[in-house]
Tab-separated table of C-alpha atoms and ligand atoms in Angstrom:
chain	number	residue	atom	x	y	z
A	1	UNK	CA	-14.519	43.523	185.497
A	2	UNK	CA	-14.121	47.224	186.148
A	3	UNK	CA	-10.572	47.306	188.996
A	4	UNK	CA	-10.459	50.930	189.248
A	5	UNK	CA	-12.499	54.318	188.437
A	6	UNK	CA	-10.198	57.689	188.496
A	7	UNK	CA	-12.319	60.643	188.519
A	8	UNK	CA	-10.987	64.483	187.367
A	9	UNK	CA	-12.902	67.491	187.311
A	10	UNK	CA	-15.856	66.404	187.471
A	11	UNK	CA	-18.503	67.288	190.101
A	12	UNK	CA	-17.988	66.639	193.545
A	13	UNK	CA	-14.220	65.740	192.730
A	14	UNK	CA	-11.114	67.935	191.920
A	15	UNK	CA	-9.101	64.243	191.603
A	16	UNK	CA	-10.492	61.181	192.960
A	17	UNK	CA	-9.185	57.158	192.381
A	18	UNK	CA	-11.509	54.526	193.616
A	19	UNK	CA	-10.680	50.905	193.368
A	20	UNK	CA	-13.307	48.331	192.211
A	21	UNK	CA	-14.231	44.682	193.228
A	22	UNK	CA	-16.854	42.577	192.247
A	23	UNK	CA	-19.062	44.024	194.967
A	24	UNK	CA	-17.880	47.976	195.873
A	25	UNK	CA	-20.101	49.521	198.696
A	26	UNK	CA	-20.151	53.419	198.596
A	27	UNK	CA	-21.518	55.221	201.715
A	28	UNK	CA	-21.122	58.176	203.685
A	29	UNK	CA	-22.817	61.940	204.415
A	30	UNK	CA	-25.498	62.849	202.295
A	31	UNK	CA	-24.210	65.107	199.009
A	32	UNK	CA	-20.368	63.561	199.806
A	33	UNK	CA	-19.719	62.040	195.874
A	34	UNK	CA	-21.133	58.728	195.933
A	35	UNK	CA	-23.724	59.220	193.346
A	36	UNK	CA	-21.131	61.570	191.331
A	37	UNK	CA	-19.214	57.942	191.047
A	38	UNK	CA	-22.280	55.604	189.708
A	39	UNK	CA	-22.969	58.833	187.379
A	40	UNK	CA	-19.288	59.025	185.670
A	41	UNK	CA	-19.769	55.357	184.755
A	42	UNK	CA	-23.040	56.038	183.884
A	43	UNK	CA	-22.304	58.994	181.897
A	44	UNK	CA	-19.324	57.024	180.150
A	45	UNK	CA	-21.762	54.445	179.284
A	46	UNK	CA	-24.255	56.597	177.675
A	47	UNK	CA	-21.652	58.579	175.695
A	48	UNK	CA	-20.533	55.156	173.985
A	49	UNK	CA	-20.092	55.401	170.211
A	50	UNK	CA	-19.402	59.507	170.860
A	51	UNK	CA	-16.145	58.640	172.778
A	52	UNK	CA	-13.874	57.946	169.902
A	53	UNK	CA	-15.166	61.159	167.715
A	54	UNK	CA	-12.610	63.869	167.978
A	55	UNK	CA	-14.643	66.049	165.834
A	56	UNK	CA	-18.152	68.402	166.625
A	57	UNK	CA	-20.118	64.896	166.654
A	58	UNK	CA	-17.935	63.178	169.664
A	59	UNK	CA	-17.781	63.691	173.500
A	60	UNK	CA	-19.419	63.174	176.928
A	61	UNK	CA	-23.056	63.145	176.448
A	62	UNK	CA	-24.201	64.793	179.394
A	63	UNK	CA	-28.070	64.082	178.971
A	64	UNK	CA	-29.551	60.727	178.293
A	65	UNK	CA	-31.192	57.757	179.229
A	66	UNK	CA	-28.979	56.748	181.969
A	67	UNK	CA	-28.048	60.528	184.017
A	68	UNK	CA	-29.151	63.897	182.856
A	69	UNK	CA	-26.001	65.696	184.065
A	70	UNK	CA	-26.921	69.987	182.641
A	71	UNK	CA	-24.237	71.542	180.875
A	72	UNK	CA	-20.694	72.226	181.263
A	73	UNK	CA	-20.991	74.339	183.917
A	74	UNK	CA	-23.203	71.630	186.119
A	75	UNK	CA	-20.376	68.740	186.068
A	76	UNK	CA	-17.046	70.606	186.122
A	77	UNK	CA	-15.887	70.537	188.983
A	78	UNK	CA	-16.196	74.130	190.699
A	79	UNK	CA	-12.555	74.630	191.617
A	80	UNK	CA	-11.145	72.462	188.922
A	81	UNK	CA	-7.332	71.674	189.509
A	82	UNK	CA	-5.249	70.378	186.625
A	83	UNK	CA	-4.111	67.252	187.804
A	84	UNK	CA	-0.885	65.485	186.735
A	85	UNK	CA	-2.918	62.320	185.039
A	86	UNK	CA	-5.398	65.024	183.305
A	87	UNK	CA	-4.426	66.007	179.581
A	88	UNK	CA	-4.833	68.233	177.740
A	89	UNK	CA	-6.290	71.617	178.826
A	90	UNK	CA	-6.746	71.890	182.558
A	91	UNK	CA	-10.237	72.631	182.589
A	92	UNK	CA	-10.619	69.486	180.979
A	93	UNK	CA	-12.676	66.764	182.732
A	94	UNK	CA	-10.946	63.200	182.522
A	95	UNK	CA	-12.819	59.701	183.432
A	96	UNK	CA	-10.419	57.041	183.499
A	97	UNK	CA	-11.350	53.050	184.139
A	98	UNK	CA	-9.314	49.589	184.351
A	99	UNK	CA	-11.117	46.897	182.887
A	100	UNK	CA	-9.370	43.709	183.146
A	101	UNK	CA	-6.035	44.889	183.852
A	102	UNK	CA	-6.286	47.660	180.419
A	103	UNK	CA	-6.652	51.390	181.018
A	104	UNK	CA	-8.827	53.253	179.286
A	105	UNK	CA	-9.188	57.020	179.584
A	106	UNK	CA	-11.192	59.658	177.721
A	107	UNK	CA	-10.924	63.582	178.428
A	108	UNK	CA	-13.250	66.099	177.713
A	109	UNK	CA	-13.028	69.958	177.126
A	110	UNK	CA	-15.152	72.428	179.067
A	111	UNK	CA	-17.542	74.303	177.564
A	112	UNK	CA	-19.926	76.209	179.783
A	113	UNK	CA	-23.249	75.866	178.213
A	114	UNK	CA	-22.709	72.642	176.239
A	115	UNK	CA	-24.396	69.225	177.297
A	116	UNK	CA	-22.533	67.330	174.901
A	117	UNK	CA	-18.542	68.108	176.126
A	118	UNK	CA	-15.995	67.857	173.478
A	119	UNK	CA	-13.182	64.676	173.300
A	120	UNK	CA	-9.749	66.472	173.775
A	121	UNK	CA	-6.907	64.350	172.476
A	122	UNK	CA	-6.077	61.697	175.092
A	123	UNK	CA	-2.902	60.377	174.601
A	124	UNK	CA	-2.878	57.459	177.249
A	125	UNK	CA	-6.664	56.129	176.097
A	126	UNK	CA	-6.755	53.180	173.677
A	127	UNK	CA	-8.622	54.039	170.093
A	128	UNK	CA	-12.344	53.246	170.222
A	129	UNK	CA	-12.144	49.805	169.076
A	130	UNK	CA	-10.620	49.076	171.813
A	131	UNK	CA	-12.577	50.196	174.159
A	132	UNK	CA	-15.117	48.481	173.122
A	133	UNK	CA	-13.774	45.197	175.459
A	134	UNK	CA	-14.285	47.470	177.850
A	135	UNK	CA	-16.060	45.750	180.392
A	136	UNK	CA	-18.511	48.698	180.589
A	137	UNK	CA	-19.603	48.571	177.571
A	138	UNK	CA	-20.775	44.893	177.835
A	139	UNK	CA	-24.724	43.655	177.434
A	140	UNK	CA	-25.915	42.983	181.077
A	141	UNK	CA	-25.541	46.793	182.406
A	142	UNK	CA	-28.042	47.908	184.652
A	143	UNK	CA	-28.499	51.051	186.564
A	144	UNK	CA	-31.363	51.290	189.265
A	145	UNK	CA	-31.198	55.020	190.823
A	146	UNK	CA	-32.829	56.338	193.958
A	147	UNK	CA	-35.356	57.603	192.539
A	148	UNK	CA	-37.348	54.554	190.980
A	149	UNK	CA	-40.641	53.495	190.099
A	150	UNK	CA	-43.230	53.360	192.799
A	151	UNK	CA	-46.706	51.619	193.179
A	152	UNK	CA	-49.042	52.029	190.091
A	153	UNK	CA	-51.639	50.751	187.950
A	154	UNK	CA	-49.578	50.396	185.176
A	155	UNK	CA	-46.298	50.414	183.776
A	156	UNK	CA	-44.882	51.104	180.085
A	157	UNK	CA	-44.179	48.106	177.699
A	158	UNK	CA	-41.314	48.557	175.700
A	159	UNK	CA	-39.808	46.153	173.776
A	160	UNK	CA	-36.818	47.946	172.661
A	161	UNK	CA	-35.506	48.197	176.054
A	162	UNK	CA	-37.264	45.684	178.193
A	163	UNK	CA	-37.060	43.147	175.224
A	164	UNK	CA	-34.333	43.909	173.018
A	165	UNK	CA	-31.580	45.143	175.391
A	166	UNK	CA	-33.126	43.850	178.386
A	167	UNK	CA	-32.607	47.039	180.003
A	168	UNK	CA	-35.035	47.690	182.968
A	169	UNK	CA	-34.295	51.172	183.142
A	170	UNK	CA	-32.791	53.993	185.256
A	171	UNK	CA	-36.013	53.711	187.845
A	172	UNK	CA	-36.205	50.608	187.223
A	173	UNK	CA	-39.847	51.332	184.976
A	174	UNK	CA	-39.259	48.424	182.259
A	175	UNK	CA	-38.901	46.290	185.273
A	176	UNK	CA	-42.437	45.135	185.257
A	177	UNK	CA	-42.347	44.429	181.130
A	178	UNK	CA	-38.828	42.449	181.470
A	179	UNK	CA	-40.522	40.409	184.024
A	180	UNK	CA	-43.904	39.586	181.780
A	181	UNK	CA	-41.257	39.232	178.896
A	182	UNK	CA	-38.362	36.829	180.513
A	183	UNK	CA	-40.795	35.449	183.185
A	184	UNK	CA	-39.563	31.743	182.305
A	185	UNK	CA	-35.614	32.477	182.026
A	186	UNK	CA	-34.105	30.056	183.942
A	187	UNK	CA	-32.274	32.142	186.960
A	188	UNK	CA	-27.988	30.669	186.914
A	189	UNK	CA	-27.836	27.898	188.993
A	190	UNK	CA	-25.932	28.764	192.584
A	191	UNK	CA	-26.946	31.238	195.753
A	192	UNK	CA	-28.887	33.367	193.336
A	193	UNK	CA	-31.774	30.282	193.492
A	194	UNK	CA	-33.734	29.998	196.913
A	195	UNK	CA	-35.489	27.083	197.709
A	196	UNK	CA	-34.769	23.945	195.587
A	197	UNK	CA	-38.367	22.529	195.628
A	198	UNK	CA	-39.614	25.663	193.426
A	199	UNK	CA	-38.888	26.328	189.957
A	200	UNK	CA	-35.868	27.809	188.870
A	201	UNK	CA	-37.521	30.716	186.371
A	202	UNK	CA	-37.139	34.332	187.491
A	203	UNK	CA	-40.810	34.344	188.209
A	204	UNK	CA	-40.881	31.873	190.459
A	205	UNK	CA	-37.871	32.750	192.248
A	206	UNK	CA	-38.342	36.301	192.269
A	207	UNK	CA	-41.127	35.338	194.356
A	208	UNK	CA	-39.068	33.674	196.361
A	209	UNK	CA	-36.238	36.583	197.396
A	210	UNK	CA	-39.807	39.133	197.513
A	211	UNK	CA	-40.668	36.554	200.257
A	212	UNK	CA	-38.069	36.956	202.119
A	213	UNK	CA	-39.120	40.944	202.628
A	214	UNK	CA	-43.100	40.160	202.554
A	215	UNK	CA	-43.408	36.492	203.358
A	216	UNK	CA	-46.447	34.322	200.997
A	217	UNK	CA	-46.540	37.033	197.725
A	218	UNK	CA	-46.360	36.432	194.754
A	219	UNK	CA	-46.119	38.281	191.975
A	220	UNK	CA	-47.914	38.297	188.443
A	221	UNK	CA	-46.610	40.837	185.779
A	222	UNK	CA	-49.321	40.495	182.271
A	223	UNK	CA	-50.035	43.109	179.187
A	224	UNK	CA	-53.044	45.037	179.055
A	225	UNK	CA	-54.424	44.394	175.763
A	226	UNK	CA	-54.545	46.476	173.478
A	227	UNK	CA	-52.600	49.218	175.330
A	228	UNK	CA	-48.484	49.447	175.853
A	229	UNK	CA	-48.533	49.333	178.882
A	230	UNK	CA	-48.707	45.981	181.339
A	231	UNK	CA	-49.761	45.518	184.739
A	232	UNK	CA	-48.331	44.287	188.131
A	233	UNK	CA	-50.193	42.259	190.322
A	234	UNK	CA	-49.401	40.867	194.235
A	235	UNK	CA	-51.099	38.010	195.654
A	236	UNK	CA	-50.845	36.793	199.303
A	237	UNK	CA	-51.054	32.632	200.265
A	238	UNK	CA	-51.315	30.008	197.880
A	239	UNK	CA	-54.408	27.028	197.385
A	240	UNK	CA	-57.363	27.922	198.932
A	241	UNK	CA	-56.228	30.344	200.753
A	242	UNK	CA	-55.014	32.228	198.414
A	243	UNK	CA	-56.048	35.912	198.196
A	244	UNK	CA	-57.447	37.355	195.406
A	245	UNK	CA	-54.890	39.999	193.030
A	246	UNK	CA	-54.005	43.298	194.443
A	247	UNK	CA	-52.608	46.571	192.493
A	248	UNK	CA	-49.409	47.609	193.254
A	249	UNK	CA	-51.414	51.003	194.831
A	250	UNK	CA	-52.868	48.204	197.629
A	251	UNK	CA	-49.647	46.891	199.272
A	252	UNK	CA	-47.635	49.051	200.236
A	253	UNK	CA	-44.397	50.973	198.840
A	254	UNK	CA	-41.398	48.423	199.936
A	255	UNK	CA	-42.173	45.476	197.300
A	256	UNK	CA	-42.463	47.510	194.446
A	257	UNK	CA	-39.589	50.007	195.143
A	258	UNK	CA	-37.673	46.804	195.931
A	259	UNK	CA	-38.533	45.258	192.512
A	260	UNK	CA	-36.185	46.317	190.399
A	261	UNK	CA	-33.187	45.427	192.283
A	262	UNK	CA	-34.108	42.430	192.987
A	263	UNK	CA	-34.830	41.876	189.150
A	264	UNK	CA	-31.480	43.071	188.106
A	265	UNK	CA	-29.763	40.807	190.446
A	266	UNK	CA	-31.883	37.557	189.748
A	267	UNK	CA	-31.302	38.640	186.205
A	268	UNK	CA	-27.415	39.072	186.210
A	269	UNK	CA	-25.067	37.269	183.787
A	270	UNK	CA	-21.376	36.716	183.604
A	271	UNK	CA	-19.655	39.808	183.428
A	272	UNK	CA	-23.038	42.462	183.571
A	273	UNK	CA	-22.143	45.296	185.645
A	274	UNK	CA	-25.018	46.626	187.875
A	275	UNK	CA	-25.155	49.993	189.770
A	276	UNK	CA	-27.700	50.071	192.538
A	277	UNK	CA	-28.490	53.446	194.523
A	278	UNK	CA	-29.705	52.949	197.729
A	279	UNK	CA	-31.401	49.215	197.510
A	280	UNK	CA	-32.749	49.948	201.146
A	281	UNK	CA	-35.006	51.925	200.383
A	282	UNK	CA	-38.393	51.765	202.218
A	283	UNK	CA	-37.215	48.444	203.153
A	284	UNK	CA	-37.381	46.918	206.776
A	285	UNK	CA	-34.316	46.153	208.412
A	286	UNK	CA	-34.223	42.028	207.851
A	287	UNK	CA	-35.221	42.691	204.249
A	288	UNK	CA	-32.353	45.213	203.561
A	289	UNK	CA	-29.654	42.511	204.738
A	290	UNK	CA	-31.464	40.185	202.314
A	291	UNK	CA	-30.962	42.777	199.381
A	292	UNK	CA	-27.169	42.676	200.265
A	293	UNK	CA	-27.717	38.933	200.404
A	294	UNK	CA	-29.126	38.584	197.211
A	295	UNK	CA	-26.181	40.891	195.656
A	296	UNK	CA	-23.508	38.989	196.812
A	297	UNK	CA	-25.509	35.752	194.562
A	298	UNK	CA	-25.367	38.024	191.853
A	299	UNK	CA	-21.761	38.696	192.422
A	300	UNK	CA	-21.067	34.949	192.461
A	301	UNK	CA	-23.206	34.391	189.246
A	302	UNK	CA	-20.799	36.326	187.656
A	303	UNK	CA	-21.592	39.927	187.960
A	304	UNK	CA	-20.292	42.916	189.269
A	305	UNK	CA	-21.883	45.266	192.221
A	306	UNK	CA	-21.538	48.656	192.896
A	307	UNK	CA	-23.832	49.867	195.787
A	308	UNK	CA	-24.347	53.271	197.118
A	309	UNK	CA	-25.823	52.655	200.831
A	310	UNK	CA	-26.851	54.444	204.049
A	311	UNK	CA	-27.880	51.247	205.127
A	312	UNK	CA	-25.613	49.476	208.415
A	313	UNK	CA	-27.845	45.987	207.285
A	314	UNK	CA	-27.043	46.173	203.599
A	315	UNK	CA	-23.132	46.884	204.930
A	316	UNK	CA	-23.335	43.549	207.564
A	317	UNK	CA	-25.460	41.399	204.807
A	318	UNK	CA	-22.341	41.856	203.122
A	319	UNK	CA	-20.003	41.319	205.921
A	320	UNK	CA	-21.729	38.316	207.540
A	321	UNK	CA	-21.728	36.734	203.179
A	322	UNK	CA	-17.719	37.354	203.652
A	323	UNK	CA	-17.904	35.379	207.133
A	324	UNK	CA	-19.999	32.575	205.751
A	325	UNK	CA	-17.829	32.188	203.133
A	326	UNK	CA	-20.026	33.332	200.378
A	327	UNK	CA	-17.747	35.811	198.889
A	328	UNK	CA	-14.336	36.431	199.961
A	329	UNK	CA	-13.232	38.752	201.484
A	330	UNK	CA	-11.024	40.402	198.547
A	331	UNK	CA	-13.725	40.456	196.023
A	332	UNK	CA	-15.384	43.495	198.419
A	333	UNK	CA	-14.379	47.096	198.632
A	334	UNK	CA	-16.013	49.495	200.949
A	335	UNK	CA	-15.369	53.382	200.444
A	336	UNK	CA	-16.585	55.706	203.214
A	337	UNK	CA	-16.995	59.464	201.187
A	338	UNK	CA	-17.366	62.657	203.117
A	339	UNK	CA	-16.768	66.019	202.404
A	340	UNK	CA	-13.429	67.597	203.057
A	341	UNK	CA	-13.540	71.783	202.294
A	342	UNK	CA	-14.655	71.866	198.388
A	343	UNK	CA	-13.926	68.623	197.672
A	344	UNK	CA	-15.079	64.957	198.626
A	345	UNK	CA	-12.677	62.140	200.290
A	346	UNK	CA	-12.538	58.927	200.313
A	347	UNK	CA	-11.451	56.407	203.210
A	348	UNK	CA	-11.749	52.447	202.231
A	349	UNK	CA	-11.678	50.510	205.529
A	350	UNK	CA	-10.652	46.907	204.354
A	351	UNK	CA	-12.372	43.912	205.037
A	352	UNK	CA	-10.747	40.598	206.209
A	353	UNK	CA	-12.383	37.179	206.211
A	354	UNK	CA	-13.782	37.337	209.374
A	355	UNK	CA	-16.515	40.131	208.131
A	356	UNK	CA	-14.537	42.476	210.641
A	357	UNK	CA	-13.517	46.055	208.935
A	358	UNK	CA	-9.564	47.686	209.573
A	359	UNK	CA	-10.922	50.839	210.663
A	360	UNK	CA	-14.266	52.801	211.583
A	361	UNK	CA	-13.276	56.161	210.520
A	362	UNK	CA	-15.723	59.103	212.787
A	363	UNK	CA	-19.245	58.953	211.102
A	364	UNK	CA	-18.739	55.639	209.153
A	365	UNK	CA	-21.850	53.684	210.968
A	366	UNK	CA	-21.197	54.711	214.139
A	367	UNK	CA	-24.616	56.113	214.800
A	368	UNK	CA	-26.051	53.216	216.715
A	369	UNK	CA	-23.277	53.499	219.282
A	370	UNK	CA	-23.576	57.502	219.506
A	371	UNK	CA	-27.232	56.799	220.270
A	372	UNK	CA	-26.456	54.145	223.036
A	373	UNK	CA	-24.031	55.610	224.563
A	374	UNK	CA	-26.815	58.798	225.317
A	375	UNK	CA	-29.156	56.401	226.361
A	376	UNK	CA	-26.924	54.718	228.942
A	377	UNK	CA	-25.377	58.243	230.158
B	2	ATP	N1	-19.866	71.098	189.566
B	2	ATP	C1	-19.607	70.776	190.818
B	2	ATP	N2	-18.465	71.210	191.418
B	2	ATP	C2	-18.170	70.880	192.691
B	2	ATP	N3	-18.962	70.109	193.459
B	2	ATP	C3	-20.111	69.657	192.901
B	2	ATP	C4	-20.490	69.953	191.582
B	2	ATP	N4	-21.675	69.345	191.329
B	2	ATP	C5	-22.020	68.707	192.464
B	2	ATP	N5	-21.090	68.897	193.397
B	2	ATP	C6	-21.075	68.387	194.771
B	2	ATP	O1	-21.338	67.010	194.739
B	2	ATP	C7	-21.965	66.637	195.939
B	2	ATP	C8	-23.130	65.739	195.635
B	2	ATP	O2	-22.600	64.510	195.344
B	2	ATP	P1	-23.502	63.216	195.163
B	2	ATP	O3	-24.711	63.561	194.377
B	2	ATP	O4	-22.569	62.210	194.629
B	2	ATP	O5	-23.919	62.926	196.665
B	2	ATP	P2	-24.190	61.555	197.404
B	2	ATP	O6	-22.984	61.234	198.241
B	2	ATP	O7	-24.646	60.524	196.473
B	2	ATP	O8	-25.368	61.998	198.387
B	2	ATP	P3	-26.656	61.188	198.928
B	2	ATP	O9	-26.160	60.330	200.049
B	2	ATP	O10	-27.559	62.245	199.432
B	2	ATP	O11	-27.234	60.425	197.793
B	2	ATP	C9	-22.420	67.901	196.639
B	2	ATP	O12	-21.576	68.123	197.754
B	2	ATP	C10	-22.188	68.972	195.611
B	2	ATP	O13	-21.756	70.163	196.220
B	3	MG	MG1	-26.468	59.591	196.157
């Protein structure tokens, strides 16, 4: 499990440390450094097998399948500082993690037009065997961004990623193919199953958890043959009155934008790592504390969560699952980001059993109140 992320130079942060849990939530003001913290492990991830090359071959790879970051220029951070844990030259960017108690840290040079940034010697980092154990570099990674697949005919089949790595991709658009493909895995026994009268394969219970945002569909995910591409299907009802199939273009935007998360999560293994921007979206209120619900399984099959949220339901899902006793209280962290002059900071309100938070720091979910209190002026 990743314990910490430490952050130099890069983007929205002159120096940043952010510890990890089994489920992090990120939130706070639009364009305040959340994403910038899913993207540095997501950019580490991506530049594995470069990081240990000290030569022209090695370095951060700032474009590829998981964040296409620019050049040089686009991820240093503007007023770059040299901080005492950074090495090397100061316009060096560093990205440090803890994984299971061993840090691992890997600094890159700046070069202004390049998009694949130079290793600089880094002393405190381990060699690259090493950091292979690295619990970021394990099978089970998933990263579902904002921006993800929406309703459509059809979707690509690829076996190399949906298949092989079991990847669903970045907007989630193998989703549909990992579904057809893994349709009969057995989900890991525990909270992750709903409902013990229905099967326990992701099809069946991905049904279940889409229920609980659109209740009676189901789901059918099939190749179109001769093509690479396969199709998504809802159905409403079961027996006779079941309706007949509808394209993903007929039902709305929710259940398919929700998809992928909720794939990823039924999906998650000891020790996979999943990154989830914004779950909520264009998700009703009930069905965005069930997302948060539905992490916290994932986090007790095993995995480990890092959400980016606007969402006050996806943060109570989480602290009511604390209350109930579904996770405890110090396997959460919750970081509240906003901007302070050029850079971003960070305040981490700590959660105790009882779901309730040690502070409320001014514009941390405090909307709802602003908004009564003008109503009942
Ligand atoms: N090279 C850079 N130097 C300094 N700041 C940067 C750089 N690149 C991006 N930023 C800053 O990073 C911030 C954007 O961060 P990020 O994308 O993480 O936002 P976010 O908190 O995820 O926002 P949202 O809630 O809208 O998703 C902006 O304030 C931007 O000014
Ligand atoms: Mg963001």
């Amino acid at each position: 499990m990743l314990e910490h992320i430490g952050i130099t130079n890069f983007k929205a942060f002159a120096h940043q440390d952010i510890a990890l849990a089994p489920f992090t939530l990120l939130t706070g003001l639009n364009s305040s450094g959340k994403s910038t913290v899913l993207q540095s492990l997501a950019l580490l991830r991506q530049s594995h097998g470069l990081l240990h090359l000290y030569d022209d071959s090695g370095g951060f790879l700032l474009n590829g399948e998981l964040v296409e970051l620019g050049t040089g220029q686009d991820v240093r951070h503007d007023t770059y500082v040299r901080h005492e844990s950074a090495t090397g030259d100061a316009r060096s960017i560093t990205l440090a993690v803890t994984s299971d108690g061993t840090r691992y840290a890997w600094s890159a040079a700046y070069g202004r037009e390049d998009d694949l940034l130079r290793m600089t010697d880094c002393p405190m980092g381990p060699d690259a065997h090493d950091a292979d154990e690295c619990s970021l570099f394990q099978p089970g990674f998933q990263y579902l961004k904002a921006d993800r697949i929406v309703p459509a005919v059809s979707y690509p089949r690829s076996h190399q990623a949906a298949v092989g790595r079991g990847f669903l991709g970045s907007r989630g658009e193998h989703t549909v193919n990992f579904l057809r493909a893994h349709q009969d895995d057995l989900v890991a026994a525990g909270p992750l199953r709903l409902d013990d009268t229905r099967s326990a394969s992701l099809l069946s219970q991905t049904d279940a958890w889409m229920q609980r945002l659109c209740p009676g569909v189901n789901l059918q995910a099939v190749g179109i043959d001769g093509t690479d591409s396969v199709r998504l299907s809802y159905g409403f009802g079961s027996g006779i009155s079941a309706s007949n199939r509808y394209r993903p273009t007929n039902v709305g935007f929710g259940l398919t934008y929700a998809l992928p998360i909720v794939v990823a999560c039924l999906s998650a293994q000891p020790g996979a790592l999943i990154l989830l921007e914004n779950p909520e979206a264009h998700l009703h209120p009930q069905g965005q504390t069930w997302l948060a619900y539905l992490a916290v399984a994932a986090v007790a099959a095993g995995a480990q969560v890092i959400v980016e949220t606007h969402s006050d339901h996806v943060l109570n899902g989480l602290r009511i699952a604390v209350k109930d006793g579904r996770i405890p209280a110090a396997s959460t962290a919750v970081h509240f980001f906003r901007r302070h002059e050029q850079t971003a900071e960070v305040i981490s309100p700590v959660m105790g059993e009882d779901g309730m938070l040690s502070e409320w720091p001014t514009g941390f979910f405090d909307e709802w109140e602003n908004s009564l209190e003008k109503l009942l002026d």
